[in-house]
XYZ file of C-alpha atoms in Angstrom:
650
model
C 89.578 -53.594 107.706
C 88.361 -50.149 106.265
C 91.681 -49.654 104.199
C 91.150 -52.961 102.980
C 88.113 -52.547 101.974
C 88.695 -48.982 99.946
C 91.567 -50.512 98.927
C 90.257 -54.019 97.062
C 86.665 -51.310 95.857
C 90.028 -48.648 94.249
C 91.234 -52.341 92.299
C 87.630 -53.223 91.280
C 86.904 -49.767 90.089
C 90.078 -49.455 87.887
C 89.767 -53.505 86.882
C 88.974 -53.805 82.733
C 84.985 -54.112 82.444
C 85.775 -56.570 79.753
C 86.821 -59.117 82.442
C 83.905 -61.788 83.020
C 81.913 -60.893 86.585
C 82.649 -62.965 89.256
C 80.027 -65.628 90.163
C 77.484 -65.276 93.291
C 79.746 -68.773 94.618
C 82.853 -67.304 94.396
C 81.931 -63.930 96.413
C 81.700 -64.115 99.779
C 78.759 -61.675 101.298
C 80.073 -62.058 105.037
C 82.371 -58.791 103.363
C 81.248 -54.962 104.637
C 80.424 -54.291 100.785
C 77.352 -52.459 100.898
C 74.117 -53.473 98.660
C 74.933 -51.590 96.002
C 78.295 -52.218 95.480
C 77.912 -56.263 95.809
C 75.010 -55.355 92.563
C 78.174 -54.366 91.084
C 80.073 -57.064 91.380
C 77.570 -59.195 89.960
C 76.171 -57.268 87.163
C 79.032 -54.646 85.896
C 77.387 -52.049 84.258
C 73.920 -53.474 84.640
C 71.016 -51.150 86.116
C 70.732 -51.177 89.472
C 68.250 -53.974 90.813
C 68.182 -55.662 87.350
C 70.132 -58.836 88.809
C 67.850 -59.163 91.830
C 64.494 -61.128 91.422
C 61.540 -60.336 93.440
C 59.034 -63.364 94.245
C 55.615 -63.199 95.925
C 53.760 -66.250 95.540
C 49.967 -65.939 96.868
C 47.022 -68.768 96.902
C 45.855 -67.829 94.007
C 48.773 -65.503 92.089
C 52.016 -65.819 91.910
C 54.135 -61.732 91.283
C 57.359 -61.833 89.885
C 60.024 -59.263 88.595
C 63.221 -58.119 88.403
C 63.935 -55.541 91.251
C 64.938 -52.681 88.505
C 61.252 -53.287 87.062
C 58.391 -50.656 87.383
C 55.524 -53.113 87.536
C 55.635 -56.707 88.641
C 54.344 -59.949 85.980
C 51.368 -61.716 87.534
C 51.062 -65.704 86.643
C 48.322 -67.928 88.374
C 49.674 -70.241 91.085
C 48.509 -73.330 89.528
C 49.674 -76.136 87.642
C 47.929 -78.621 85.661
C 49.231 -82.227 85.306
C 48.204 -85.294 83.197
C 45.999 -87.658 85.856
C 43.440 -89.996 85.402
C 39.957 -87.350 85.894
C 39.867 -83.682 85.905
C 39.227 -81.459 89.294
C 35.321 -81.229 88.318
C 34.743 -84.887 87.901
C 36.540 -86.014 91.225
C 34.056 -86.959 94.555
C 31.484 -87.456 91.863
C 31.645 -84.505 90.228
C 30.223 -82.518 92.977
C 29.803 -78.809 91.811
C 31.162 -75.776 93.660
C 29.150 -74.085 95.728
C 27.804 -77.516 96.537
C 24.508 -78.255 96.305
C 21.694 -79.995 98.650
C 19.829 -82.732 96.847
C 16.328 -84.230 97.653
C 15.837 -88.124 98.744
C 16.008 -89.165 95.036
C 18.710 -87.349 94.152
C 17.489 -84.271 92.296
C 18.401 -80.862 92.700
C 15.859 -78.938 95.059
C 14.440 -75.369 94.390
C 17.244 -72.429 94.154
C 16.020 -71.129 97.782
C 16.448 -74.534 99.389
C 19.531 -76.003 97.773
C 22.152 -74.569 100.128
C 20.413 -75.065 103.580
C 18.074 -73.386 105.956
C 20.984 -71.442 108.142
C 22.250 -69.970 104.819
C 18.938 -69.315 103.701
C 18.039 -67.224 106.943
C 21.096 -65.407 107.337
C 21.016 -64.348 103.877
C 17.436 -63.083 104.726
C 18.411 -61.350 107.776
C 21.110 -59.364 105.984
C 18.940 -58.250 103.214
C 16.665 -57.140 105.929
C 19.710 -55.461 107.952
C 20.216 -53.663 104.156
C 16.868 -52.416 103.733
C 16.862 -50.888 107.705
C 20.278 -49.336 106.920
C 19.592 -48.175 103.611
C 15.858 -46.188 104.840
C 17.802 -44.851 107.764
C 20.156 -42.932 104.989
C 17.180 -41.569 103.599
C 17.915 -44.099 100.192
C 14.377 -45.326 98.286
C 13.606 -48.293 98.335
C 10.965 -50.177 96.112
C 9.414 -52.717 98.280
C 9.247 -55.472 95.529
C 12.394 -55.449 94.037
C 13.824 -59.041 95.093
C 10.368 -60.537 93.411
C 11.018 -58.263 90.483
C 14.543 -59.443 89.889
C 14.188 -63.635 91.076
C 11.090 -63.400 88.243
C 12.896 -62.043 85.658
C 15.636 -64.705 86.180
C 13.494 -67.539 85.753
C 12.053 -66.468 82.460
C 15.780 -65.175 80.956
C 16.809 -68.290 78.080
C 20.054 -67.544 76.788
C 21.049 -66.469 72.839
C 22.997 -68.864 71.376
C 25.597 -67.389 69.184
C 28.311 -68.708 66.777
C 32.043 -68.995 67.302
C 32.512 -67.552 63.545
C 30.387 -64.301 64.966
C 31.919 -64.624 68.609
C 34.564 -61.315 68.132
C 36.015 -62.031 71.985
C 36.413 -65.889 71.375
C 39.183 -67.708 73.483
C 42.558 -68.871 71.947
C 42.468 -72.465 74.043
C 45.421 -74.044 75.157
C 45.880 -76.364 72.154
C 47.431 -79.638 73.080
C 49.408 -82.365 70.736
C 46.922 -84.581 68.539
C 48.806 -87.953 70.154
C 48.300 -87.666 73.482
C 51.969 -89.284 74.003
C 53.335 -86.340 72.846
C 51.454 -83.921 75.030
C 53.608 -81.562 77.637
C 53.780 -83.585 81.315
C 52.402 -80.211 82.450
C 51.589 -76.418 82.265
C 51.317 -74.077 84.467
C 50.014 -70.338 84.706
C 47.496 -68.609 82.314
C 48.114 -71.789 79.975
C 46.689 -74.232 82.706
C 43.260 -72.604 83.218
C 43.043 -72.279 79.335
C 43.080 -76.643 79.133
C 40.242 -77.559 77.785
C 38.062 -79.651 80.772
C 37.481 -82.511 78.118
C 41.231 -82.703 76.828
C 43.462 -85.905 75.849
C 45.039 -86.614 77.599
C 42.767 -85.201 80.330
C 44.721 -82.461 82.989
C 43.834 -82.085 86.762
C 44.808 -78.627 88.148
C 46.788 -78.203 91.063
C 47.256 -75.045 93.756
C 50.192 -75.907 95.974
C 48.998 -72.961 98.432
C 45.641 -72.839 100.103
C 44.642 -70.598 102.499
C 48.029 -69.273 102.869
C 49.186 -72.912 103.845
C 50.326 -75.402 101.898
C 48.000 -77.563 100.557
C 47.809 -80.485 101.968
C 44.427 -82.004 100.701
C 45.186 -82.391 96.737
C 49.117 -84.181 97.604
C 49.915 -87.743 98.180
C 53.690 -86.668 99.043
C 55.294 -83.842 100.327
C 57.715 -83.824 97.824
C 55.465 -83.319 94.964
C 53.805 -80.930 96.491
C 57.484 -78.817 96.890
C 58.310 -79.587 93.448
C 54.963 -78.401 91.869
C 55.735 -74.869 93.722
C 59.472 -74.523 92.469
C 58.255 -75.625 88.791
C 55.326 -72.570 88.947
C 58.610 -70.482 89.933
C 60.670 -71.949 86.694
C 58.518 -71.667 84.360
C 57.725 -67.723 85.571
C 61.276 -66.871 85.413
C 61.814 -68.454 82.130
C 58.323 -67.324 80.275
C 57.694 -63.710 82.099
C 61.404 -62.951 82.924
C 63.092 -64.519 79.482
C 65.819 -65.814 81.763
C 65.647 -69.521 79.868
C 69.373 -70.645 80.676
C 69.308 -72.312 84.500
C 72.984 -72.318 84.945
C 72.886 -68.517 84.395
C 71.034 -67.506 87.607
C 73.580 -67.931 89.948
C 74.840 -64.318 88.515
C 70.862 -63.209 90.634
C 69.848 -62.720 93.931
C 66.458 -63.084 95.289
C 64.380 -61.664 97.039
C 61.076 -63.550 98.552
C 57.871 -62.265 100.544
C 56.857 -64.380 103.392
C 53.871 -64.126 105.615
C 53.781 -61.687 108.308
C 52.735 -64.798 110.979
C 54.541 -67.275 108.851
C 55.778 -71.003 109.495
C 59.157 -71.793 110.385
C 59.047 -75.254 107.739
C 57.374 -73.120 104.635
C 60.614 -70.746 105.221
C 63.436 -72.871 105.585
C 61.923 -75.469 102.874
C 61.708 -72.474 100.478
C 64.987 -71.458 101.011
C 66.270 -74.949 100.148
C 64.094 -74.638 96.681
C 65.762 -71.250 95.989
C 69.392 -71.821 96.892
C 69.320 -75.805 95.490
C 66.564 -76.289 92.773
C 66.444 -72.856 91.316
C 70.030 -72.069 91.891
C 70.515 -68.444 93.347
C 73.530 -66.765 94.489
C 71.868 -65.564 97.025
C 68.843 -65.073 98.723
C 66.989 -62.625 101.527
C 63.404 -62.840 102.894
C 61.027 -59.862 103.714
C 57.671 -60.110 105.587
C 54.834 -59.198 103.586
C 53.455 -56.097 105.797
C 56.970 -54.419 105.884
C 57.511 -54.577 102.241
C 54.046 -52.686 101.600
C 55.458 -50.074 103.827
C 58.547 -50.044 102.028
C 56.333 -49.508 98.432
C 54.017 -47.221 99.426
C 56.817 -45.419 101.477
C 55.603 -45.215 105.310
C 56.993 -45.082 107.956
C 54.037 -46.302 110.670
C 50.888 -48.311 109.266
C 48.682 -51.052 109.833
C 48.697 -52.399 107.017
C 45.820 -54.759 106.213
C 46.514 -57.318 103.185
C 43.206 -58.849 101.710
C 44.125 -61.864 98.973
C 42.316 -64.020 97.447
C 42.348 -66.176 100.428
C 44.129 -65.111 103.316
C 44.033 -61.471 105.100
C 46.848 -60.388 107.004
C 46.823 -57.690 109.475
C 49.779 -56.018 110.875
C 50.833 -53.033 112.690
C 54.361 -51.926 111.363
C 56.481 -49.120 113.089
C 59.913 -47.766 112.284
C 60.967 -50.956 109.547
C 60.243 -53.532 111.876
C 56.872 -55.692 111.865
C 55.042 -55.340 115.807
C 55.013 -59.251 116.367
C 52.360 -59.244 118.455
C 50.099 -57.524 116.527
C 50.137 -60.131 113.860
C 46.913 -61.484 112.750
C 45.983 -64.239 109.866
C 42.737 -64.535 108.906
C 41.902 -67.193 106.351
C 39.040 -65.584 104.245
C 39.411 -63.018 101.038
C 38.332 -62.038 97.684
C 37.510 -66.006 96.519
C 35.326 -66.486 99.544
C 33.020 -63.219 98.042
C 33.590 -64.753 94.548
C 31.473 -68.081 96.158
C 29.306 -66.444 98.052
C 28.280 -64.081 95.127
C 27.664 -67.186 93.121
C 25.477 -68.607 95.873
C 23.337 -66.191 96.301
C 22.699 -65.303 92.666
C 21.689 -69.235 92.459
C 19.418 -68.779 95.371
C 17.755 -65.775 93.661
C 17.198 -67.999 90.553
C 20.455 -66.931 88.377
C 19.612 -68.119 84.455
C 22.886 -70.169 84.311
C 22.124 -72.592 87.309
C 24.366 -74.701 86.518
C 27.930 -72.811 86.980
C 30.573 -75.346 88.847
C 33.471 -73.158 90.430
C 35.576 -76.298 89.773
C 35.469 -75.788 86.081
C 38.140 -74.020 84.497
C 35.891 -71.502 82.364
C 33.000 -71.402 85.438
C 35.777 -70.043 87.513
C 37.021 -67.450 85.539
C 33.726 -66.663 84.328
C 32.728 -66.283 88.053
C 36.109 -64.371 88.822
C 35.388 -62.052 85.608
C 31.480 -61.196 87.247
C 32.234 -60.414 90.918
C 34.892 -58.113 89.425
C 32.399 -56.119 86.943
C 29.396 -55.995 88.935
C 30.413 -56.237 92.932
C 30.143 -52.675 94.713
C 30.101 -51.686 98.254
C 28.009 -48.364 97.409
C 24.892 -47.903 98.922
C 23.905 -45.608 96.495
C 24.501 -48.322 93.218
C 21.805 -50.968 94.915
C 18.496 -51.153 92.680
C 17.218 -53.643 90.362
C 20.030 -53.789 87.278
C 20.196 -55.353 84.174
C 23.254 -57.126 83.304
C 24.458 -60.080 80.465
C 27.604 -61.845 80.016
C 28.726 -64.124 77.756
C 29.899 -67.875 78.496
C 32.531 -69.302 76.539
C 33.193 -73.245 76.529
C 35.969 -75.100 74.556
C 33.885 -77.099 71.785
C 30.738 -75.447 72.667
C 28.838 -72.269 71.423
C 28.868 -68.810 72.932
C 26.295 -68.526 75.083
C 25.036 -65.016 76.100
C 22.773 -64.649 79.273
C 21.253 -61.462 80.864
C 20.322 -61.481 84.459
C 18.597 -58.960 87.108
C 20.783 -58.159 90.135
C 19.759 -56.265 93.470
C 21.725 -56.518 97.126
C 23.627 -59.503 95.886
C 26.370 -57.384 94.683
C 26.905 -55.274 97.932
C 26.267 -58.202 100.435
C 28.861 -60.476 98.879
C 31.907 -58.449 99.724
C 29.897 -57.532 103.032
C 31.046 -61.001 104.127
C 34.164 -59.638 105.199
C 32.509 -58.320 107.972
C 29.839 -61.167 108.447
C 31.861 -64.354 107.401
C 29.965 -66.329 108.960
C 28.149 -66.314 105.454
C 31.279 -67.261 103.727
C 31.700 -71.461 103.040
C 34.435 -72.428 105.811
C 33.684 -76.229 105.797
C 36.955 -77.287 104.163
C 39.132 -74.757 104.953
C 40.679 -77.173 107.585
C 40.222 -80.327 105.538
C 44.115 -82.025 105.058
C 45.876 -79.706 107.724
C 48.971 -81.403 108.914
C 48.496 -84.293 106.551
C 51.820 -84.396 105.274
C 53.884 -82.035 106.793
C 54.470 -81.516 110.833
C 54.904 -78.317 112.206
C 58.312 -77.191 113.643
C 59.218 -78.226 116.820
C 61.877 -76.243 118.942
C 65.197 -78.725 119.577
C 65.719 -77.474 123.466
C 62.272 -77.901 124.647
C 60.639 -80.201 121.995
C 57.711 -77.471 122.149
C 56.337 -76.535 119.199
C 57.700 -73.282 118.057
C 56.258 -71.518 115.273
C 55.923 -67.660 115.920
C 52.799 -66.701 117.885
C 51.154 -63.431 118.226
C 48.830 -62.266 121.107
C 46.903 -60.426 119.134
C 45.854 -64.106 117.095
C 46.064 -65.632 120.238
C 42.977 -63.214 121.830
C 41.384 -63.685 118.434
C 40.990 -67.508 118.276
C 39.548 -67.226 121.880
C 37.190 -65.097 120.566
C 36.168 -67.581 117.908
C 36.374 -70.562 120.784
C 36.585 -69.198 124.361
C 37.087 -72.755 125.567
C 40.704 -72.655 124.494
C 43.616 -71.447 127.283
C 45.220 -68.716 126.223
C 49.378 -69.110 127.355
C 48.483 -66.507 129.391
C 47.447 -63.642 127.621
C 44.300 -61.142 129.200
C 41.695 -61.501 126.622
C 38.960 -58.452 126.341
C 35.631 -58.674 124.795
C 36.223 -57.209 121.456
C 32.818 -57.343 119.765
C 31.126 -54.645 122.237
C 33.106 -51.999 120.609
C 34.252 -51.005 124.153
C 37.583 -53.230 124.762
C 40.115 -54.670 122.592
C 42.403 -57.350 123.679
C 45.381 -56.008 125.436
C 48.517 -58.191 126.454
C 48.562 -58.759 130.573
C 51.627 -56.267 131.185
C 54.051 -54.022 129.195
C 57.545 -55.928 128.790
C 60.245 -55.413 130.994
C 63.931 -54.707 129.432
C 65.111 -58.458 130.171
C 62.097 -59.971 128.111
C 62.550 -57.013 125.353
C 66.457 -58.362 125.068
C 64.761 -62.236 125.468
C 62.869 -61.592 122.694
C 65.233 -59.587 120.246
C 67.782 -62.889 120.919
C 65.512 -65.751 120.773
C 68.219 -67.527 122.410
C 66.703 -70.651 124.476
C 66.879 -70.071 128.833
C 69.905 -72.678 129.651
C 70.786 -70.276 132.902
C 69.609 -72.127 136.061
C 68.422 -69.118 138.414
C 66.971 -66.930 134.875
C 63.686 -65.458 135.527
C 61.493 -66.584 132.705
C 60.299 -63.860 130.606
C 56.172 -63.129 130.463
C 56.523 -62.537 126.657
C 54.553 -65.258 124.610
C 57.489 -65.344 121.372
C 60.631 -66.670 123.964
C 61.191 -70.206 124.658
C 60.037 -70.784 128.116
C 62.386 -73.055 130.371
C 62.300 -76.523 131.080
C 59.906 -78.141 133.719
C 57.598 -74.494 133.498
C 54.550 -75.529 134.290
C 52.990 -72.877 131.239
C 54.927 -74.952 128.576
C 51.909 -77.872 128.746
C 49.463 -75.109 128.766
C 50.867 -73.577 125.546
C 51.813 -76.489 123.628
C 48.165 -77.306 124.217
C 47.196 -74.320 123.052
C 49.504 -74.289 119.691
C 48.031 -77.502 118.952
C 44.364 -76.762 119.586
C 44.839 -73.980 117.717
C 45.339 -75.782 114.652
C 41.995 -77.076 115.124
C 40.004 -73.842 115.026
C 39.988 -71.640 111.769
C 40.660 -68.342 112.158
C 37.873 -66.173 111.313
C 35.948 -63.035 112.765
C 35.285 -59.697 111.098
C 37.898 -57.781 109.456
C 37.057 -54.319 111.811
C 37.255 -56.570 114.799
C 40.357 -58.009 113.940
C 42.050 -54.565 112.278
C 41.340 -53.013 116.477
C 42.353 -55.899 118.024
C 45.827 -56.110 115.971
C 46.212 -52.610 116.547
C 45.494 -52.959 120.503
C 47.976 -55.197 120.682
C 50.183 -53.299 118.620
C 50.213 -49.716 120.758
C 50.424 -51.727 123.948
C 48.033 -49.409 125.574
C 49.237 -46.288 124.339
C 47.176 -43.685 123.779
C 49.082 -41.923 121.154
C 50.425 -45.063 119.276
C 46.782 -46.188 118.677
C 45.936 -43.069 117.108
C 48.612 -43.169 115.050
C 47.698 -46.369 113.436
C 43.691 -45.661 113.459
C 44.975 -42.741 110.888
C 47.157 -44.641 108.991
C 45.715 -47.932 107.881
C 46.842 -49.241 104.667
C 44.678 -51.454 102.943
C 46.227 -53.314 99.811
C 45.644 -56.487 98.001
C 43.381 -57.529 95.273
C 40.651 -58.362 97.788
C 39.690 -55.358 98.802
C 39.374 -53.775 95.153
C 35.635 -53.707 95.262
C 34.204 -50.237 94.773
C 33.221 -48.425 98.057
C 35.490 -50.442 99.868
C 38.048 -48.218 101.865
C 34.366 -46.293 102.747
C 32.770 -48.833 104.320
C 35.783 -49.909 106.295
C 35.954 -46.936 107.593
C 32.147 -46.296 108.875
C 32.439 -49.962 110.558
C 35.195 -49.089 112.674
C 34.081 -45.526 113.533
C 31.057 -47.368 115.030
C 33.384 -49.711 117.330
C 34.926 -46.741 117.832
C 33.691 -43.653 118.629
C 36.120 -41.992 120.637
C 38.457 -42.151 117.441
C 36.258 -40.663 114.922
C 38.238 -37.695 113.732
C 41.296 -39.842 113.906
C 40.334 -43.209 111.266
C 41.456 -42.717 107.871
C 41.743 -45.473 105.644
C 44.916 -45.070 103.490
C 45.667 -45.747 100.206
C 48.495 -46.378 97.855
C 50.476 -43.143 96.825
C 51.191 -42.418 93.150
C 48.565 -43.758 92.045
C 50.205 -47.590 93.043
C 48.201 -50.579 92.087
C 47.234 -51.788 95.258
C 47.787 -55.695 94.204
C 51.578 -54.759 93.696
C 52.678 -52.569 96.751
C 53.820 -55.233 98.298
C 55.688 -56.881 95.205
C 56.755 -52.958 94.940
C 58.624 -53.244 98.694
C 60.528 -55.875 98.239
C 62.391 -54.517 94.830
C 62.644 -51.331 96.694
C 64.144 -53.882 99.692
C 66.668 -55.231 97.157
C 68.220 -52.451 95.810
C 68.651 -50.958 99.026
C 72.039 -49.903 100.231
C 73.503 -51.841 103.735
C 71.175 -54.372 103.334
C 73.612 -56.831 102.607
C 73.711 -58.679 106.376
C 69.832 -59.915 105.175
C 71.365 -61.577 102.529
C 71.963 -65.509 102.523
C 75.254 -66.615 100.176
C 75.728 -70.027 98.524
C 78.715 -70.239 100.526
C 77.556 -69.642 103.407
C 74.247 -72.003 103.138
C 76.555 -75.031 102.007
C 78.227 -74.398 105.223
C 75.703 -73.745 107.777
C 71.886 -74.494 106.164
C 68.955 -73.098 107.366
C 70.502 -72.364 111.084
C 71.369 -69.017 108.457
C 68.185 -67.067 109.618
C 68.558 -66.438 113.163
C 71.403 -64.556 112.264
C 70.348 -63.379 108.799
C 65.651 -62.063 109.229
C 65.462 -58.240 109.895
C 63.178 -59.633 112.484
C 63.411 -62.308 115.358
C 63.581 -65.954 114.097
């Protein structure tokens, strides 16, 4: 098989260049070519990488690239569709954050209008602030929220022009006959549709949350096609790729969850290999491919979007699976709760609606300028910014700020301040989740480490039999009920299903347990519950627990990853950030205090692209090719493909 091989690569290598390059369905990838040489193949005398497309699709932005690229192309995940009312005039036209209204229907005062419980715990962390802030010898004027809340009810705005407006917005400009208007647009275009437009456009996310979303679709199937079309139009717009038939001649590349669902993988590699039309196709968990960009070899890495945080402890190229952990909170959570509490503290433009297209950028635009985690940066500030409406004038406000801007982002360690009301609001609506065909359990991965977490949250629910330690005392972390032996380690590399009568059943929560085990009720009961509670508890909680779970006990594994944690993601990108992460979990742990360092990025990496940066280094790779899913190969045998084909255990 060797001579063959040098032998056909000898009669490629003197072949005439001038010959067309055979197509992705014509090769077959079962072949011991390595990565490289199959790039041949497909491209000639192309660049290395520069026929491979990287995709990471996020609830909120969408990355995408060609692997030979320095610096990945970032489009909003959205779409926007003709329909009969815009986002901001559906249930009423409720605004975002939503607003408590008096007996006849009027707004009430700023301090009332979101409840008592936010109202006090809002209260209580200013107070917590002021404590903390004294205690680091920092002044602090003893008026300065009246100082700031009086200002901001006696700030009118200054009305001013378009003609003398120098930053004015080019508007998405639509067809004067509304029959000839597009069906849709997606990206930067969509959130530039004017909210009074004719024909009027509703915007669409097809991921929430990390899920899909479930709330906004009818069907299932428009809810897949609005996610391949966001994809499309990408490629074609930020890649210049605009003839379909051509793409067969790329691979792909595409970052999935660390704790992921078996249906959002196999459905998306339907999309690639039959609507977009790839010659082939590989997946990468997210956590692995930011160790792959930023180049390390042991992390726990600790992904903040703009609506999901992942946590992960990876060693050695491979993810630890039970160290997984998916919390559904991140930078658009702060975003709201900024808003909210400049509203409560009487902010000039009271009437900002998150589900308007310009309010939400706007929004997006101020928690990026003015949020900080620095201690030092809190005193009363003076700040404007300028609002910018299609058909309307600019609109320049100026507005007093004080602890708003460092207790926003604190809600990653407080979420209980974040809105979490309808994060759970359509789950399961449309689509089912996997079930396993031996056992009829369900079988979507699990993780201990999650598993301790959501009986954190709700101590009520059983646990498939993991130990669960009291996490919030800073003393013990979670830790899984025994080290595995060698026959559950093989059990779980396999994930083949127990069909041998006498077969001990392995402890380890990710194998299939056998038939008539009186555990399977008890964790099918628990998979389902858990759909039921939302995962959420404080990100230094959850970064020890993962990381518990993770070193298994072992003293010099869990020093390892306290040193290396990688934080990435647009999330965390407030100032002061990596700081204050680090003084929270020196408190829950003291023992550890010489050994917590809160990585970054290396050269100088945007930390909103490592990842994106992992899996083009993950596609040019050499020997990689046994990853990699042929058109051949998927016409044959579907989506049965990745058990054989995921670097980790499907």
């Amino acid at each position: 098989m060797t001579a063959k091989a040098k032998d056909r690569d000898r009669q490629l290598a003197q072949a005439n260049v001038n010959e067309p390059p055979q197509s992705g369905a014509d090769m077959d990838m079962d072949d011991d070519l390595g990565m490289d040489d199959a790039g041949e193949l497909l491209t000639g005398q192309d660049a290395l990488g520069s026929k491979v497309i990287v995709i990471h699709p996020g609830s909120q932005n969408l990355r995408i690239g060609l692997a030979s690229d320095a610096l990945p192309k970032t489009v909003p995940m959205v779409i926007a569709r003709k329909c009969a009312m815009s986002e901001s005039e559906e249930d009423g036209g409720e605004p975002s954050p939503k607003r408590l209204k008096t007996e006849n229907g009027n707004e009430m005062e700023p301090e009332k209008m979101f409840g008592d419980e936010f109202s006090s715990q809002y209260a209580k962390m200013c107070a917590d602030l002021k404590i903390h802030m004294r205690s680091n010898k920092r002044r602090v004027l003893p008026n300065s929220k009246e100082l700031i809340v009086n200002y901001n009810k006696r700030a009118p705005p200054e009305t001013i022009s378009e003609h003398n407006d120098p930053l004015r917005i080019d508007w998405t400009e639509i067809a004067a006959n509304p029959q000839d208007a597009p069906g849709y647009f997606t990206g930067k275009e969509a959130l530039r549709i004017p909210d009074k437009s004719n024909p009027i456009y509703k915007l669409f996310w097809p991921l929430r949350c990390g899920w899909y979303n479930e709330t906004d679709y009818r069907e299932k199937k428009d809810l897949y096609d609005d996610i391949a079309t966001i994809i499309e139009e990408a490629i074609k717009t930020q890649l210049s790729l605009r003839r379909k038939r051509e793409w067969v001649q790329y691979g792909c590349v595409f970052i999935v969850p660390d704790l992921y669902e078996r249906t959002y993988v196999t459905q998306t590699l339907e999309m690639l290999m039959r609507d977009l039309g790839f010659g082939k196709v590989c997946f990468i968990q997210e956590s692995l491919a930011a160790t792959f960009g930023a180049g390390y070899t042991m992390a726990c890495v600790v992904d903040v979007g703009a609506q999901k945080t992942s946590i992960c402890c990876v060693e050695e190229g491979m993810c630890i699976e039970n160290s997984r952990i998916n919390l559904k909170y991140g930078g658009a959570d702060v975003t709201e709760t900024f808003m909210r509490m400049m509203l409560h503290d009487h902010f000039p433009y009271q009437d900002i609606n998150l589900k308007r297209r310009y309010d939400f950028l706007l929004a997006e635009e101020l928690k990026i300028k003015f949020c900080t985690m620095n201690e030092g940066d809190i005193s009363p500030q003076l700040f404007d910014f300028h609002l910018r409406a299609s058909g309307q004038d600019t609109r320049k406000y100026t507005f007093k700020t004080y602890d708003e801007v460092l207790l926003a982002p604190q809600g990653y360690f407080q979420p209980s301040i974040f809105d979490n009301s309808l994060k759970l609001k359509g789950r399961r609506k449309l689509i089912d989740r996997s079930y396993d065909i031996y056992e009829g359990g369900p079988n979507d991965p699990v993780s201990s480490a999650q598993s301790a977490m959501i009986s954190l949250i709700s101590p009520l629910l059983p646990t498939g039999g993991q130990t669960n330690g009291e996490a919030t005392n800073g003393q013990a972390a979670p830790v899984p009920a025994k080290a595995p032996t060698l026959l559950q380690k093989t059990n779980d590399s396999d994930r083949t299903p127990m069909s041998a009568v006498g077969t001990p059943a392995p402890d380890d929560d990710d194998t299939p347990a056998p038939i008539g085990d009186p555990n399977t009720a008890t964790n099918a009961l628990a998979t389902s519950m858990r759909d039921d509670v939302l995962p959420v508890i404080s990100l230094d909680t959850a970064i020890l627990t993962s990381i518990a779970h993770g070193a298994r006990g072992n003293e010099h594994q869990t020093k390892n990853f306290l040193s290396s944690v990688m934080v990435v993601g647009g999330g965390a990108q407030v100032p002061g950030f990596y700081s204050f992460l680090e003084e929270k979990l020196k408190e829950l742990r003291p023992g550890y205090l010489k050994d917590i360092v809160i990585g970054t990025p290396p050269r100088e990496l945007d930390p909103q692209g490592v990842i994106w940066k992992g899996g083009s280094v993950f596609g040019k790779l050499r020997g990689t090719n046994d990853s990699w899913i042929g058109k051949m190969e998927y016409d044959r045998l579907g989506a049965r493909l990745l058990a054989y084909k995921c670097m980790w255990a499907w």
